[in-house]
CSV table of C-alpha atoms in Angstrom, one decimal:
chain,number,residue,atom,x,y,z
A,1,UNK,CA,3.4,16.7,-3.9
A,2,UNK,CA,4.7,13.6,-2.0
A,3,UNK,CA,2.0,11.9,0.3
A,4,UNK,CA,4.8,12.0,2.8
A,5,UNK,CA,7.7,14.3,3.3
A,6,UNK,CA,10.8,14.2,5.6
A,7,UNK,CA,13.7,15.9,5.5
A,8,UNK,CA,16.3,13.9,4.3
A,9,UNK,CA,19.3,15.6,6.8
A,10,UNK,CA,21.8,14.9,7.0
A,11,UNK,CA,21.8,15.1,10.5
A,12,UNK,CA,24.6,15.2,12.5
A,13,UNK,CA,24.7,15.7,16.9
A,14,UNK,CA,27.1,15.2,19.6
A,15,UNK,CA,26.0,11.8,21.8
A,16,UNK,CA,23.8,12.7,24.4
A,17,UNK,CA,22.1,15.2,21.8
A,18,UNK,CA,18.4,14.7,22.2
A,19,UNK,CA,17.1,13.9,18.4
A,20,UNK,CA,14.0,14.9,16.6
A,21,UNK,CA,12.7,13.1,13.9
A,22,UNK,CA,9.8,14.3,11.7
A,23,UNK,CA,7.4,13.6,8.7
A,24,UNK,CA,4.3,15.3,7.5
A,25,UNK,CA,1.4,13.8,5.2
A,26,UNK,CA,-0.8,14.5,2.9
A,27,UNK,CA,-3.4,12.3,3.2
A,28,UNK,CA,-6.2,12.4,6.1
A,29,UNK,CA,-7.1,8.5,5.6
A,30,UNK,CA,-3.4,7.3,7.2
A,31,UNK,CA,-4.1,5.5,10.8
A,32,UNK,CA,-1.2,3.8,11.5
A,33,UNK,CA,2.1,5.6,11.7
A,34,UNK,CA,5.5,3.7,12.2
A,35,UNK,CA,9.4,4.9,12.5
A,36,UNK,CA,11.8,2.2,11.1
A,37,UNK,CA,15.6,2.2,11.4
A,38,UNK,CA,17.9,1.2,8.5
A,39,UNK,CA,21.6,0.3,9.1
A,40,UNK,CA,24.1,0.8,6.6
A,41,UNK,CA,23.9,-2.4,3.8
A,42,UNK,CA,20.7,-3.7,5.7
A,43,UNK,CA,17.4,-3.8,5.5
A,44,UNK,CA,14.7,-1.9,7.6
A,45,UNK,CA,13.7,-2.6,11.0
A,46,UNK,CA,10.7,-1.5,12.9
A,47,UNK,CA,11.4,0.6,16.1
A,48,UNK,CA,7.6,2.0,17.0
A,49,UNK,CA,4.5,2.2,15.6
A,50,UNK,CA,1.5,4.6,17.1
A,51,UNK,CA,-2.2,4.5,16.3
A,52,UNK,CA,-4.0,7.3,15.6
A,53,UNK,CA,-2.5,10.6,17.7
A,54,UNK,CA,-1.0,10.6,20.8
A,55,UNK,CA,2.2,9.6,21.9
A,56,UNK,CA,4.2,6.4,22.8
A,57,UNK,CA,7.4,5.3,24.4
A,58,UNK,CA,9.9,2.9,24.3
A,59,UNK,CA,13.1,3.7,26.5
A,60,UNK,CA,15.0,6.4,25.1
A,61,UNK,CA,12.6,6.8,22.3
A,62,UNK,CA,9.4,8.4,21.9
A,63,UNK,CA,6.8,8.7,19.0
A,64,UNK,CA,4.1,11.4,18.5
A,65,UNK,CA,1.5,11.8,16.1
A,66,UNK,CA,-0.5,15.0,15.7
A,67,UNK,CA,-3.1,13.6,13.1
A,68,UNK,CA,-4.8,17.6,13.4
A,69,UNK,CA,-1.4,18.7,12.1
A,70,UNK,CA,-0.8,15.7,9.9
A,71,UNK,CA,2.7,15.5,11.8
A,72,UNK,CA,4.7,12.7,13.0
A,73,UNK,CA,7.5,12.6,15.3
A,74,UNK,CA,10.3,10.6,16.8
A,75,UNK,CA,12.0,11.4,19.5
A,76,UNK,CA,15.5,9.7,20.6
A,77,UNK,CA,16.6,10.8,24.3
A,78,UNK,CA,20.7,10.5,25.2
A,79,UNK,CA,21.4,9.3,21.9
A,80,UNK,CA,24.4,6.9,20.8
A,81,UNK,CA,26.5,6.6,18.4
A,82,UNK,CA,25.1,2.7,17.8
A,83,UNK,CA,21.4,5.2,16.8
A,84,UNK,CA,23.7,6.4,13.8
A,85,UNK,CA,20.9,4.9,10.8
A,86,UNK,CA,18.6,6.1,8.3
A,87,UNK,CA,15.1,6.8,9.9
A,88,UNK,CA,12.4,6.1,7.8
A,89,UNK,CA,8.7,7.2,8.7
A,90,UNK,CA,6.2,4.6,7.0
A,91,UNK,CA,2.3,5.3,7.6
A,92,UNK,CA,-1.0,3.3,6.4
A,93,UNK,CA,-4.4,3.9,6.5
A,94,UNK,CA,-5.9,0.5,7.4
A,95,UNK,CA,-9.7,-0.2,5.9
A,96,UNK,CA,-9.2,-1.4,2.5
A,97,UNK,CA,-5.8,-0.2,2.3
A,98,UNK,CA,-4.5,-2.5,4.7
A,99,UNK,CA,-1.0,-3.4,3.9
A,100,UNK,CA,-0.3,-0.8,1.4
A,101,UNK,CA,2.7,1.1,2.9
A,102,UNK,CA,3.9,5.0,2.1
A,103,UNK,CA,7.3,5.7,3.4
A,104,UNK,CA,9.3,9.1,3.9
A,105,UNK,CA,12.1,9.8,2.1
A,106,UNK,CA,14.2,8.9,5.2
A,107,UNK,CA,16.3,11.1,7.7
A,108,UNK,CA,20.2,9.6,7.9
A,109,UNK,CA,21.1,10.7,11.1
A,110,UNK,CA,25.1,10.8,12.6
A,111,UNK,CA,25.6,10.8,16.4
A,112,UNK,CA,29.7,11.6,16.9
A,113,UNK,CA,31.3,10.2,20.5
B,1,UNK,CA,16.7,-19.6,12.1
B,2,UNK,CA,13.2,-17.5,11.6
B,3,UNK,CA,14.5,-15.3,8.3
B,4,UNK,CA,13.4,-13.7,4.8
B,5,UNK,CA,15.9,-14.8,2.4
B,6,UNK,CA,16.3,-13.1,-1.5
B,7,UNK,CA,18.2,-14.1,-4.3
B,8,UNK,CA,20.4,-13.1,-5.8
B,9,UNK,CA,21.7,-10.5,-3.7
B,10,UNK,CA,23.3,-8.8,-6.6
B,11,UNK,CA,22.3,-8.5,-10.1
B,12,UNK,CA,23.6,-6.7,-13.5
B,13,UNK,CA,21.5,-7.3,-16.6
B,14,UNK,CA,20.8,-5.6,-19.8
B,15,UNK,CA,17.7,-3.7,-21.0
B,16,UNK,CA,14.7,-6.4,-21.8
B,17,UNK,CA,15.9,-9.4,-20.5
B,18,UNK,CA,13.5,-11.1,-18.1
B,19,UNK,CA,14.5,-11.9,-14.7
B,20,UNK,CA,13.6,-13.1,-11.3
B,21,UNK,CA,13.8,-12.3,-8.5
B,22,UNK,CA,13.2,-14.7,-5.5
B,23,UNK,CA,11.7,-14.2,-2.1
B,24,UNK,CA,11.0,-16.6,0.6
B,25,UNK,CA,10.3,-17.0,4.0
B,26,UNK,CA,10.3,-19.9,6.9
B,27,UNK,CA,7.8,-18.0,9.3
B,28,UNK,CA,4.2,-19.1,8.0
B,29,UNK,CA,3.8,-15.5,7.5
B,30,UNK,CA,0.3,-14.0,5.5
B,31,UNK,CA,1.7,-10.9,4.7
B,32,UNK,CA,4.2,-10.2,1.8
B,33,UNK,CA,5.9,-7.5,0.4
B,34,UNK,CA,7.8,-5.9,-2.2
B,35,UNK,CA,10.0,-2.4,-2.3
B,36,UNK,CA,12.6,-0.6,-4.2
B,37,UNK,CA,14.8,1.9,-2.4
B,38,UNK,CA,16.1,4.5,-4.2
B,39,UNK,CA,18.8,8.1,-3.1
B,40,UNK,CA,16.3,10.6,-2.1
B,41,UNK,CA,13.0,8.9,-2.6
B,42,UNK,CA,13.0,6.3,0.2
B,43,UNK,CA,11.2,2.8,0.0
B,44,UNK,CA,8.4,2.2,-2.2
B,45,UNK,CA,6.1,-0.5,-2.5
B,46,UNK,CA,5.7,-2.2,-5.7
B,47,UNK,CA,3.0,-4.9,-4.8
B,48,UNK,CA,2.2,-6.5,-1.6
B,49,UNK,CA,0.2,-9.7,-0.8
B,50,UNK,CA,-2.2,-10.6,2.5
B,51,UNK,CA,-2.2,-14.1,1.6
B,52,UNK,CA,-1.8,-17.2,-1.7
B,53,UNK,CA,-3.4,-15.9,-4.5
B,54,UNK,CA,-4.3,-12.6,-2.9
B,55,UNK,CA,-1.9,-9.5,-4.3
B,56,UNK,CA,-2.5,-6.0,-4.5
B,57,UNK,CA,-0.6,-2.9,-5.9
B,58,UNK,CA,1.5,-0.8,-4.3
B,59,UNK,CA,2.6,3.1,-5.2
B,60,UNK,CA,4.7,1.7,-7.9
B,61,UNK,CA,3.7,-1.1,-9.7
B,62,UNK,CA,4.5,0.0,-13.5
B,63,UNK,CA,6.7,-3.2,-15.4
B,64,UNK,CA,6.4,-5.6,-12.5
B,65,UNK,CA,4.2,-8.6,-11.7
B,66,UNK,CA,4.5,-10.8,-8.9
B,67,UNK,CA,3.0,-13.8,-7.7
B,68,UNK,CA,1.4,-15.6,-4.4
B,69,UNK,CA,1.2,-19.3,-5.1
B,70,UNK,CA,2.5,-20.6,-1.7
B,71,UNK,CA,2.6,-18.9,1.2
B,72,UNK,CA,6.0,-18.9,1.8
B,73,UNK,CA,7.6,-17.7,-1.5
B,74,UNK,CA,6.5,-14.2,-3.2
B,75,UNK,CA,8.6,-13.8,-6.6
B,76,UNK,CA,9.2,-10.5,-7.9
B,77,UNK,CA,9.1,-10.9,-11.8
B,78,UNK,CA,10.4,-8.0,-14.3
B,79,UNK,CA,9.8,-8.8,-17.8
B,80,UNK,CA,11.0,-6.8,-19.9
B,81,UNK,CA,13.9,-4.6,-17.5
B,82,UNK,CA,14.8,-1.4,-17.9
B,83,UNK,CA,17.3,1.3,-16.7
B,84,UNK,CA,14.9,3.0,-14.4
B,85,UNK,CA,14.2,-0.2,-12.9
B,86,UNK,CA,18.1,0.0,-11.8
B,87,UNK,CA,18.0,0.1,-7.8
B,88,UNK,CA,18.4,-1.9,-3.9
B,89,UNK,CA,14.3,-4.0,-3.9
B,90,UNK,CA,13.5,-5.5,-0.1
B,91,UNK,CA,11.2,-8.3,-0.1
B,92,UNK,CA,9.2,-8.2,3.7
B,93,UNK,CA,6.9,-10.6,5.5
B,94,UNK,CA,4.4,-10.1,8.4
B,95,UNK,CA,2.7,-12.3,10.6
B,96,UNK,CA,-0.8,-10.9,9.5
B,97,UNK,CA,-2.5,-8.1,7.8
B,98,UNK,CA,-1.6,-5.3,10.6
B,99,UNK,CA,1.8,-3.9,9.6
B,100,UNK,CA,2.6,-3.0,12.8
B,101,UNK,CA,3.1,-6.8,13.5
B,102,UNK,CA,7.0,-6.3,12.5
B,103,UNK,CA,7.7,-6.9,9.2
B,104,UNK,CA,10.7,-9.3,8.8
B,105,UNK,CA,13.1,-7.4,5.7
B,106,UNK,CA,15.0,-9.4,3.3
B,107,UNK,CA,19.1,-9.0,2.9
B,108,UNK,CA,18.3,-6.8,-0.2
B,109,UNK,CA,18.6,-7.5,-4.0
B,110,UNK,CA,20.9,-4.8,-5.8
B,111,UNK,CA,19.9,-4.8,-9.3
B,112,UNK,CA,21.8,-2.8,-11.9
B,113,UNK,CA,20.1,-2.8,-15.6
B,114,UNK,CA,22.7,-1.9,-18.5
């Protein structure tokens, strides 16, 4: 079994669709939990990270992490076609395992006009 | 221009020949690292480094070393290539040991091995 999971879509919705995003894990040590997006031929970029549960925003998007549950979610409100990318989930668990990284599979996710 | 640069970008090679692959970066960063990206299985992490001379292993380190002898440059080495090693590696840096600094990702490297 993977440490991480996410469905790997694809996922297609209409602009203006409100998107969800998920990962669960594995292991009870991960502390920091992050959402990147990837862009066709590019490399990753980071769009949130949360620590420990709870929830955060940034504009139209939203990140919760039930640690209870071992699930993470990202939320993207009104979405865009410009939010059609590959979201990744990426979690570490901080202590002496600072800086080693497990990402999901990643989610590629299509918003048509 | 504050950026992580690779080279090459693209690469096709044959089964045990030893290559290199570059990584540098212009941001003083402490924190390096290295991942493949393969369909299906997302981005791994081959090794990572918090700082010169300091490197770690990541969830897939198996026929690759690496090294951290200046800050800015963190070269991924494969000695002896094979097939399974075909795939798109990301080199990242971060400011410091918390990830959720952003880490600055590389252009890719797209290395096919015959």
């Amino acid at each position: 079994q993977k440490e991480v999971e996410q469905d790997p879509g694809p996922l297609s919705v209409p602009e203006g669709a409100i998107v969800s995003l998920n990962c669960t894990y594995s292991n009870s040590a991960f502390q920091y939990f992050m959402w990147y997006r990837q862009y066709s031929r590019k490399g990753p970029e980071l769009l949130m990270y949360t620590y420990s549960s709870g929830n955060k925003e940034d504009g139209r998007f939203t990140a919760q992490v039930d640690k209870s549950s071992k699930y993470i979610s990202l939320f993207i409100r009104d979405s865009q076609p410009s939010d059609s990318a590959t979201y990744l989930c990426a979690m570490e668990a901080g202590g002496t395992s600072y800086g080693k990284l497990t990402f999901g599979q990643g989610t590629i996710l299509t918003v048509h006009p | 221009e504050a950026q992580v640069t690779q080279n090459p970008r693209y690469l096709i090679t044959v089964t045990g020949k030893k290559l290199t692959v570059t990584c540098s970066q212009n941001m003083n960063h402490e924190y390096m690292s290295w991942y493949r990206q393969d369909p299906g299985l997302g981005l791994r992490q081959i090794y990572y480094s918090m700082n010169v001379e300091v490197t770690d292993k990541g969830d897939v380190p198996e026929g690759y070393k690496v090294s951290r002898k200046e800050k800015r440059n963190f070269p991924l080495i494969l000695e002896s290539p094979s097939p399974n090693q075909t795939s798109l590696y990301f080199c990242a840096s971060s400011p410091g040991r918390e990830l959720y600094n952003e880490q600055f990702f590389g252009p890719g490297t797209r290395l096919t091995v015959l």
